């Protein structure tokens, strides 16, 4: 990842690289990641396609959908999770605990360039499995 850091020094904290046919937007630094994921969440909410998953799930599933379908599936998931007790104090405490583990894991990267998918997936999976 030091090469990505050098590229960010030359082109700025947000740049695009092409890996084969895939276009990947690289965000360097806490502030630009926050801006992308919070301030401009709608523009950055899309998920990259995976040929195997696209064929298998056909765009369905909370983790494999984009756009309006993803919004509907997330809404349905949140409603269903609330029916199972999410939002009650015990669940909130579990989410806070997992968020703490996530923060510690991210701190453990010491600012290195990472793909946060594994960390986020593990956190979400742990919360869901504890319900």
Backbone as a printed PyTorch tensor [residue, N CA C, xyz], in Angstrom:
tensor([[[  0.7850,  -1.2060,   0.0000],
         [  0.0000,   0.0000,   0.0000],
         [  0.8290,   1.2720,   0.0000]],

        [[  2.1430,   1.2000,   0.1820],
         [  2.8960,   2.4570,   0.1160],
         [  2.7780,   3.1230,  -1.2560]],

        [[  2.5340,   2.3250,  -2.2880],
         [  2.3760,   2.8990,  -3.6280],
         [  1.1080,   3.7460,  -3.7020]],

        [[  0.0510,   3.2850,  -3.0550],
         [ -1.1840,   4.0680,  -3.0350],
         [ -0.9730,   5.3770,  -2.2880]],

        [[ -0.1850,   5.3340,  -1.2360],
         [  0.1120,   6.5620,  -0.4900],
         [  0.8750,   7.5460,  -1.3780]],

        [[  1.8140,   7.0500,  -2.1580],
         [  2.5600,   7.9210,  -3.0760],
         [  1.6290,   8.5200,  -4.1280]],

        [[  0.7120,   7.7200,  -4.6240],
         [ -0.2500,   8.2270,  -5.6090],
         [ -1.1100,   9.3140,  -4.9780]],

        [[ -1.5400,   9.1030,  -3.7150],
         [ -2.3810,  10.1090,  -3.0530],
         [ -1.6200,  11.4050,  -2.8320]],

        [[ -0.3220,  11.3290,  -2.5920],
         [  0.4720,  12.5520,  -2.4380],
         [  0.5190,  13.3350,  -3.7400]],

        [[  0.5120,  12.6270,  -4.8530],
         [  0.5870,  13.3020,  -6.1490],
         [ -0.7800,  13.7920,  -6.6340]],

        [[ -1.8340,  12.9670,  -6.4710],
         [ -3.1370,  13.2790,  -7.0570],
         [ -4.2030,  13.6980,  -6.0510]],

        [[ -3.8970,  13.6220,  -4.7840],
         [ -4.8690,  14.0120,  -3.7700],
         [ -5.4550,  12.8040,  -3.0650]],

        [[ -6.2850,  13.0480,  -2.0480],
         [ -6.7680,  11.9550,  -1.2020],
         [ -7.8490,  11.0730,  -1.8320]],

        [[ -8.3900,  11.4830,  -2.9770],
         [ -9.3920,  10.6630,  -3.6680],
         [ -8.9300,  10.4910,  -5.1060]],

        [[ -8.7600,   9.2440,  -5.5150],
         [ -8.3480,   8.9810,  -6.8890],
         [ -8.8880,   7.6290,  -7.3240]],

        [[ -8.8250,   7.3800,  -8.6200],
         [ -9.3520,   6.1410,  -9.1890],
         [ -8.2170,   5.3340,  -9.7840]],

        [[ -8.2630,   4.0360,  -9.5580],
         [ -7.3310,   3.1220, -10.2200],
         [ -8.1680,   2.0810, -10.9550]],

        [[ -7.6080,   1.5390, -12.0010],
         [ -8.2950,   0.5080, -12.7750],
         [ -7.5390,  -0.7980, -12.6010]],

        [[ -8.2500,  -1.8070, -12.1350],
         [ -7.6960,  -3.1500, -12.0090],
         [ -8.4570,  -4.0230, -12.9980]],

        [[ -7.8450,  -4.2270, -14.1440],
         [ -8.5550,  -4.9300, -15.2100],
         [ -9.7530,  -4.0930, -15.6050]],

        [[-10.9250,  -4.6980, -15.7040],
         [-12.1210,  -3.9470, -16.0910],
         [-12.7720,  -3.1970, -14.9300]],

        [[-12.2340,  -3.3600, -13.7250],
         [-12.8600,  -2.7600, -12.5430],
         [-12.2660,  -1.3980, -12.2340]],

        [[-13.1460,  -0.4520, -11.9940],
         [-12.7470,   0.8870, -11.5840],
         [-12.8770,   0.9490, -10.0700]],

        [[-11.8050,   1.3350,  -9.3930],
         [-11.8030,   1.3690,  -7.9350],
         [-11.4540,   2.7700,  -7.4720]],

        [[-12.3190,   3.3340,  -6.6220],
         [-12.0760,   4.6460,  -6.0350],
         [-11.3340,   4.4240,  -4.7250]],

        [[-10.1960,   5.0890,  -4.5740],
         [ -9.3760,   4.9650,  -3.3730],
         [ -9.5410,   6.2430,  -2.5560]],

        [[ -9.8420,   6.0900,  -1.2710],
         [ -9.9840,   7.2110,  -0.3440],
         [ -8.8460,   7.1300,   0.6590]],

        [[ -8.0840,   8.1990,   0.7890],
         [ -6.9280,   8.2110,   1.6890],
         [ -7.1430,   9.2290,   2.7950]],

        [[ -7.3240,   8.7500,   3.9970],
         [ -7.4550,   9.6440,   5.1350],
         [ -8.8360,   9.6230,   5.7530]],

        [[ -8.8450,   9.8550,   7.0460],
         [-10.0750,   9.8090,   7.8390],
         [-11.1260,  10.7920,   7.3230]],

        [[-10.7270,  12.0080,   7.0410],
         [-11.6930,  13.0410,   6.6470],
         [-12.4070,  12.7020,   5.3410]],

        [[-11.6670,  12.2220,   4.3240],
         [-12.3270,  11.9110,   3.0510],
         [-13.1830,  10.6540,   3.1650]],

        [[-12.7760,   9.7000,   3.9960],
         [-13.6060,   8.5130,   4.2110],
         [-14.9040,   8.9200,   4.8980]],

        [[-14.8050,   9.7840,   5.9060],
         [-15.9970,  10.2700,   6.6160],
         [-16.9110,  11.0230,   5.6520]],

        [[-16.3340,  11.8890,   4.8490],
         [-17.1500,  12.6480,   3.9000],
         [-17.8640,  11.7130,   2.9240]],

        [[-17.1500,  10.7060,   2.4290],
         [-17.7510,   9.7830,   1.4680],
         [-18.8500,   8.9420,   2.0970]],

        [[-18.5970,   8.3870,   3.2730],
         [-19.5390,   7.4420,   3.8600],
         [-20.6600,   8.0930,   4.6480]],

        [[-20.4660,   9.3450,   5.0810],
         [-21.5030,  10.0040,   5.8710],
         [-22.1260,  11.1550,   5.0890]],

        [[-21.3020,  12.1040,   4.6740],
         [-21.8360,  13.2930,   4.0130],
         [-22.3610,  13.0040,   2.6040]],

        [[-21.7410,  12.0510,   1.8980],
         [-22.1640,  11.7190,   0.5330],
         [-22.5220,  10.2330,   0.4320]],

        [[-23.2200,   9.7440,   1.4280],
         [-23.5190,   8.3140,   1.5200],
         [-24.2470,   7.7870,   0.2840]],

        [[-25.1680,   8.5520,  -0.2430],
         [-25.9540,   8.0880,  -1.3940],
         [-25.0590,   7.8230,  -2.6070]],

        [[-24.1080,   8.7170,  -2.8570],
         [-23.2310,   8.5600,  -4.0150],
         [-22.2590,   7.4040,  -3.8420]],

        [[-21.8750,   7.1040,  -2.6000],
         [-20.8780,   6.0690,  -2.3440],
         [-21.4970,   4.7750,  -1.8260]],

        [[-22.8030,   4.6250,  -1.9360],
         [-23.4520,   3.4510,  -1.3580],
         [-23.4310,   2.2330,  -2.2720]],

        [[-23.0320,   2.3870,  -3.5130],
         [-23.0090,   1.2530,  -4.4280],
         [-21.9540,   0.2310,  -4.0420]],

        [[-22.1840,  -0.9890,  -4.4630],
         [-21.2440,  -2.0640,  -4.1620],
         [-20.7280,  -2.6280,  -5.4650]],

        [[-19.4760,  -2.9630,  -5.4630],
         [-18.8780,  -3.5460,  -6.6490],
         [-19.4730,  -4.9120,  -6.9460]],

        [[-19.5370,  -5.2370,  -8.1990],
         [-20.0880,  -6.5270,  -8.5820],
         [-19.0620,  -7.6430,  -8.4500]],

        [[-19.5250,  -8.7990,  -8.1250],
         [-18.7190, -10.0130,  -8.0880],
         [-19.4220, -10.9930,  -9.0220]],

        [[-18.7580, -11.4200, -10.0730],
         [-19.4050, -12.2540, -11.0840],
         [-20.0890, -13.4730, -10.4740]],

        [[-19.4230, -14.1460,  -9.5590],
         [-20.0050, -15.3460,  -8.9500],
         [-21.2600, -15.0080,  -8.1660]],

        [[-21.1810, -13.9710,  -7.3330],
         [-22.3280, -13.5910,  -6.5160],
         [-23.4600, -13.0340,  -7.3730]],

        [[-23.1110, -12.2550,  -8.4040],
         [-24.1440, -11.7110,  -9.2870],
         [-24.9420, -12.8410,  -9.9360]],

        [[-24.2390, -13.8450, -10.3740],
         [-24.9120, -14.9750, -11.0210],
         [-25.7250, -15.7860, -10.0120]],

        [[-25.1670, -15.9940,  -8.8410],
         [-25.8110, -16.8180,  -7.8230],
         [-27.0290, -16.1360,  -7.2080]],

        [[-26.8820, -14.8580,  -6.8360],
         [-27.9470, -14.1590,  -6.1120],
         [-28.8130, -13.2690,  -6.9980]],

        [[-28.3890, -13.0250,  -8.2330],
         [-29.1530, -12.2270,  -9.2000],
         [-29.5500, -10.8490,  -8.6610]],

        [[-28.6390, -10.2380,  -7.9010],
         [-28.8860,  -8.8950,  -7.3880],
         [-29.7230,  -8.8330,  -6.1370]],

        [[-30.1050,  -9.9870,  -5.5960],
         [-30.8890, -10.0070,  -4.3660],
         [-29.9620, -10.2370,  -3.1820]],

        [[-30.4870,  -9.9870,  -2.0090],
         [-29.7050, -10.1550,  -0.7930],
         [-29.2020,  -8.8080,  -0.3240]],

        [[-29.1750,  -8.6180,   0.9670],
         [-28.7930,  -7.3270,   1.5290],
         [-27.3750,  -6.9530,   1.1240]],

        [[-26.4780,  -7.9190,   1.0880],
         [-25.0800,  -7.5960,   0.7950],
         [-24.7540,  -7.5840,  -0.6890]],

        [[-25.6600,  -8.0520,  -1.5420],
         [-25.3400,  -8.1640,  -2.9590],
         [-26.2220,  -7.3170,  -3.8590]],

        [[-26.9490,  -6.3720,  -3.2940],
         [-27.8460,  -5.5570,  -4.1080],
         [-27.3980,  -4.0980,  -4.0930]],

        [[-27.8920,  -3.3510,  -5.0590],
         [-27.5850,  -1.9290,  -5.1900],
         [-28.8650,  -1.1510,  -5.4500]],

        [[-28.7630,   0.1630,  -5.2920],
         [-29.8440,   1.0480,  -5.6770],
         [-31.1180,   0.8830,  -4.8710]],

        [[-32.2450,   1.0300,  -5.5650],
         [-33.5510,   0.9850,  -4.9130],
         [-33.8200,  -0.3750,  -4.2760]],

        [[-33.4130,  -1.4360,  -4.9470],
         [-33.6050,  -2.7780,  -4.3850],
         [-32.8750,  -2.9010,  -3.0470]],

        [[-31.6700,  -2.3790,  -2.9720],
         [-30.9040,  -2.4420,  -1.7220],
         [-31.6190,  -1.6790,  -0.6140]],

        [[-32.1800,  -0.5160,  -0.9460],
         [-32.9130,   0.2670,   0.0570],
         [-34.1040,  -0.5160,   0.5920]],

        [[-34.8490,  -1.1420,  -0.3110],
         [-36.0180,  -1.9200,   0.1100],
         [-35.6090,  -3.0990,   0.9880]],

        [[-34.5450,  -3.7830,   0.5970],
         [-34.0900,  -4.9300,   1.3830],
         [-33.5790,  -4.5060,   2.7550]],

        [[-32.8740,  -3.3790,   2.8120],
         [-32.3950,  -2.8900,   4.1140],
         [-33.5700,  -2.4910,   5.0020]],

        [[-34.5650,  -1.8200,   4.4110],
         [-35.7540,  -1.4500,   5.1810],
         [-36.4430,  -2.6870,   5.7500]],

        [[-36.6130,  -3.6960,   4.9090],
         [-37.2270,  -4.9450,   5.3480],
         [-36.3940,  -5.5890,   6.4580]],

        [[-35.0840,  -5.6060,   6.2880],
         [-34.1950,  -6.2250,   7.2830],
         [-34.2860,  -5.5130,   8.6200]],

        [[-34.2940,  -4.1990,   8.5950],
         [-34.3690,  -3.4350,   9.8440],
         [-35.6990,  -3.6910,  10.5430]],

        [[-36.7860,  -3.6980,   9.7760],
         [-38.0980,  -3.9780,  10.3670],
         [-38.1170,  -5.3670,  10.9950]],

        [[-37.5900,  -6.3380,  10.2910],
         [-37.5640,  -7.7100,  10.7990],
         [-36.6860,  -7.8200,  12.0390]],

        [[-35.5190,  -7.1880,  12.0130],
         [-34.6380,  -7.2280,  13.1850],
         [-35.2970,  -6.5770,  14.3970]],

        [[-36.0380,  -5.5130,  14.1740],
         [-36.7610,  -4.8820,  15.2940],
         [-37.7980,  -5.8350,  15.8710]],

        [[-38.4470,  -6.5880,  14.9870],
         [-39.4160,  -7.5800,  15.4570],
         [-38.7500,  -8.6430,  16.3320]],

        [[-37.4670,  -8.9130,  16.0730],
         [-36.7270,  -9.9000,  16.8590],
         [-36.0690,  -9.3050,  18.0960]],

        [[-36.2610,  -8.0190,  18.3240],
         [-35.7450,  -7.4310,  19.5560],
         [-34.6600,  -6.3930,  19.3830]],

        [[-34.2490,  -6.1130,  18.1570],
         [-33.2390,  -5.0760,  17.9770],
         [-33.8230,  -3.7450,  18.4230]],

        [[-33.0120,  -2.9660,  19.0830],
         [-33.4650,  -1.6920,  19.6150],
         [-33.7070,  -1.7830,  21.1020]],

        [[-33.8220,  -2.9980,  21.5880],
         [-33.9430,  -3.1760,  23.0260],
         [-32.5590,  -3.0350,  23.6350]],

        [[-32.5080,  -2.7240,  24.8880],
         [-31.2560,  -2.3950,  25.5490],
         [-30.1750,  -3.4650,  25.3590]],

        [[-30.5040,  -4.7240,  25.4790],
         [-29.5100,  -5.7850,  25.3450],
         [-28.8350,  -5.7780,  23.9860]],

        [[-29.6200,  -5.5880,  22.9410],
         [-29.0740,  -5.5650,  21.5890],
         [-28.2030,  -4.3310,  21.3960]],

        [[-28.6620,  -3.2000,  21.8860],
         [-27.8790,  -1.9710,  21.7500],
         [-26.5160,  -2.1210,  22.4220]],

        [[-26.5000,  -2.7410,  23.5900],
         [-25.2250,  -2.9560,  24.2810],
         [-24.3200,  -3.8680,  23.4650]],

        [[-24.8870,  -4.8840,  22.8410],
         [-24.1000,  -5.8110,  22.0120],
         [-23.5190,  -5.0810,  20.8070]],

        [[-24.3100,  -4.2130,  20.1930],
         [-23.8270,  -3.4380,  19.0470],
         [-22.6950,  -2.5110,  19.4820]],

        [[-22.8660,  -1.8570,  20.6220],
         [-21.8100,  -0.9720,  21.1280],
         [-20.5300,  -1.7580,  21.4010]],

        [[-20.6830,  -2.9540,  21.9630],
         [-19.5160,  -3.7890,  22.2470],
         [-18.7880,  -4.1540,  20.9530]],

        [[-19.5400,  -4.5800,  19.9450],
         [-18.9350,  -4.9380,  18.6590],
         [-18.3200,  -3.7210,  17.9770]],

        [[-18.9550,  -2.5550,  18.1210],
         [-18.3880,  -1.3250,  17.5570],
         [-17.0380,  -1.0370,  18.1960]],

        [[-16.9320,  -1.2730,  19.4910],
         [-15.6510,  -1.0980,  20.1770],
         [-14.5910,  -2.0380,  19.6350]],

        [[-14.9680,  -3.3080,  19.3960],
         [-14.0250,  -4.2710,  18.8190],
         [-13.6020,  -3.8380,  17.4160]],

        [[-14.5560,  -3.3010,  16.6500],
         [-14.2550,  -2.8260,  15.3000],
         [-13.2490,  -1.6850,  15.3480]],

        [[-13.4620,  -0.7440,  16.2430],
         [-12.5420,   0.3930,  16.3700],
         [-11.1440,  -0.0910,  16.7300]],

        [[-11.0560,  -1.0280,  17.6690],
         [ -9.7460,  -1.5540,  18.0630],
         [ -9.0670,  -2.2730,  16.8990]],

        [[ -9.8360,  -3.0400,  16.1360],
         [ -9.2650,  -3.7480,  14.9890],
         [ -8.7470,  -2.7620,  13.9510]],

        [[ -9.5050,  -1.6880,  13.7060],
         [ -9.0630,  -0.6820,  12.7340],
         [ -7.8460,   0.0730,  13.2400]],

        [[ -7.8050,   0.3550,  14.5340],
         [ -6.6130,   0.9980,  15.0980],
         [ -5.3900,   0.1040,  14.9430]],

        [[ -5.6090,  -1.1990,  15.0190],
         [ -4.5150,  -2.1580,  14.8910],
         [ -3.8700,  -2.1620,  13.5170]],

        [[ -4.5090,  -1.5380,  12.5380],
         [ -3.9120,  -1.4650,  11.2010],
         [ -2.8700,  -0.3540,  11.1130]],

        [[ -2.8100,   0.4900,  12.1350],
         [ -1.8200,   1.5750,  12.2300],
         [ -1.8080,   2.4660,  10.9910]],

        [[ -2.9780,   2.7800,  10.4710],
         [ -3.0830,   3.7090,   9.3470],
         [ -2.7580,   3.1060,   7.9960]],

        [[ -2.5610,   1.7890,   7.9330],
         [ -2.2480,   1.1440,   6.6560],
         [ -3.4810,   1.1650,   5.7520]],

        [[ -3.2460,   1.1140,   4.4540],
         [ -4.3490,   1.0060,   3.5080],
         [ -4.9410,  -0.3870,   3.6590]],

        [[ -6.2550,  -0.4490,   3.8320],
         [ -6.9190,  -1.7390,   4.0190],
         [ -8.2190,  -1.7700,   3.2420]],

        [[ -8.6970,  -2.9710,   3.0030],
         [-10.0560,  -3.1690,   2.5110],
         [-10.8760,  -3.4770,   3.7570]],

        [[-11.7730,  -2.5760,   4.1650],
         [-12.4890,  -2.7640,   5.4290],
         [-13.5890,  -3.8200,   5.3760]],

        [[-13.7790,  -4.4610,   4.2370],
         [-14.8760,  -5.4080,   4.0770],
         [-14.8660,  -6.4930,   5.1480]],

        [[-13.7040,  -7.1020,   5.3880],
         [-13.6230,  -8.1810,   6.3800],
         [-14.0150,  -7.6860,   7.7600]],

        [[-13.4620,  -6.5380,   8.1760],
         [-13.7500,  -6.0050,   9.5070],
         [-15.2430,  -5.7140,   9.6750]],

        [[-15.8320,  -5.0690,   8.6680],
         [-17.2500,  -4.7130,   8.7510],
         [-18.1430,  -5.9480,   8.6980]],

        [[-17.8090,  -6.8970,   7.8330],
         [-18.6050,  -8.1250,   7.7350],
         [-18.5700,  -8.9060,   9.0370]],

        [[-17.3940,  -8.9920,   9.6390],
         [-17.2690,  -9.7180,  10.9040],
         [-18.1070,  -9.0520,  11.9900]],

        [[-18.0670,  -7.7260,  12.0380],
         [-18.8320,  -7.0020,  13.0500],
         [-20.3260,  -7.2380,  12.8810]],

        [[-20.8150,  -7.0860,  11.6650],
         [-22.2420,  -7.2890,  11.3970],
         [-22.6390,  -8.7360,  11.6940]],

        [[-21.8200,  -9.6790,  11.2690],
         [-22.1200, -11.0960,  11.5210],
         [-22.1800, -11.4030,  13.0070]],

        [[-21.2710, -10.8430,  13.7760],
         [-21.2720, -11.0790,  15.2180],
         [-22.5370, -10.5350,  15.8740]],

        [[-22.9630,  -9.3570,  15.4420],
         [-24.1850,  -8.7780,  16.0180],
         [-25.3930,  -9.6310,  15.6500]],

        [[-25.5060,  -9.9880,  14.3800],
         [-26.6570, -10.7770,  13.9370],
         [-26.6920, -12.1290,  14.6450]],

        [[-25.5450, -12.7770,  14.7640],
         [-25.5430, -14.1030,  15.3920],
         [-25.8230, -14.0430,  16.8870]],

        [[-25.6820, -12.8740,  17.4910],
         [-25.9550, -12.7630,  18.9280],
         [-27.4260, -12.4790,  19.2270]],

        [[-28.2160, -12.2390,  18.1890],
         [-29.6420, -11.9250,  18.4000],
         [-30.3940, -13.1940,  18.7660]]])
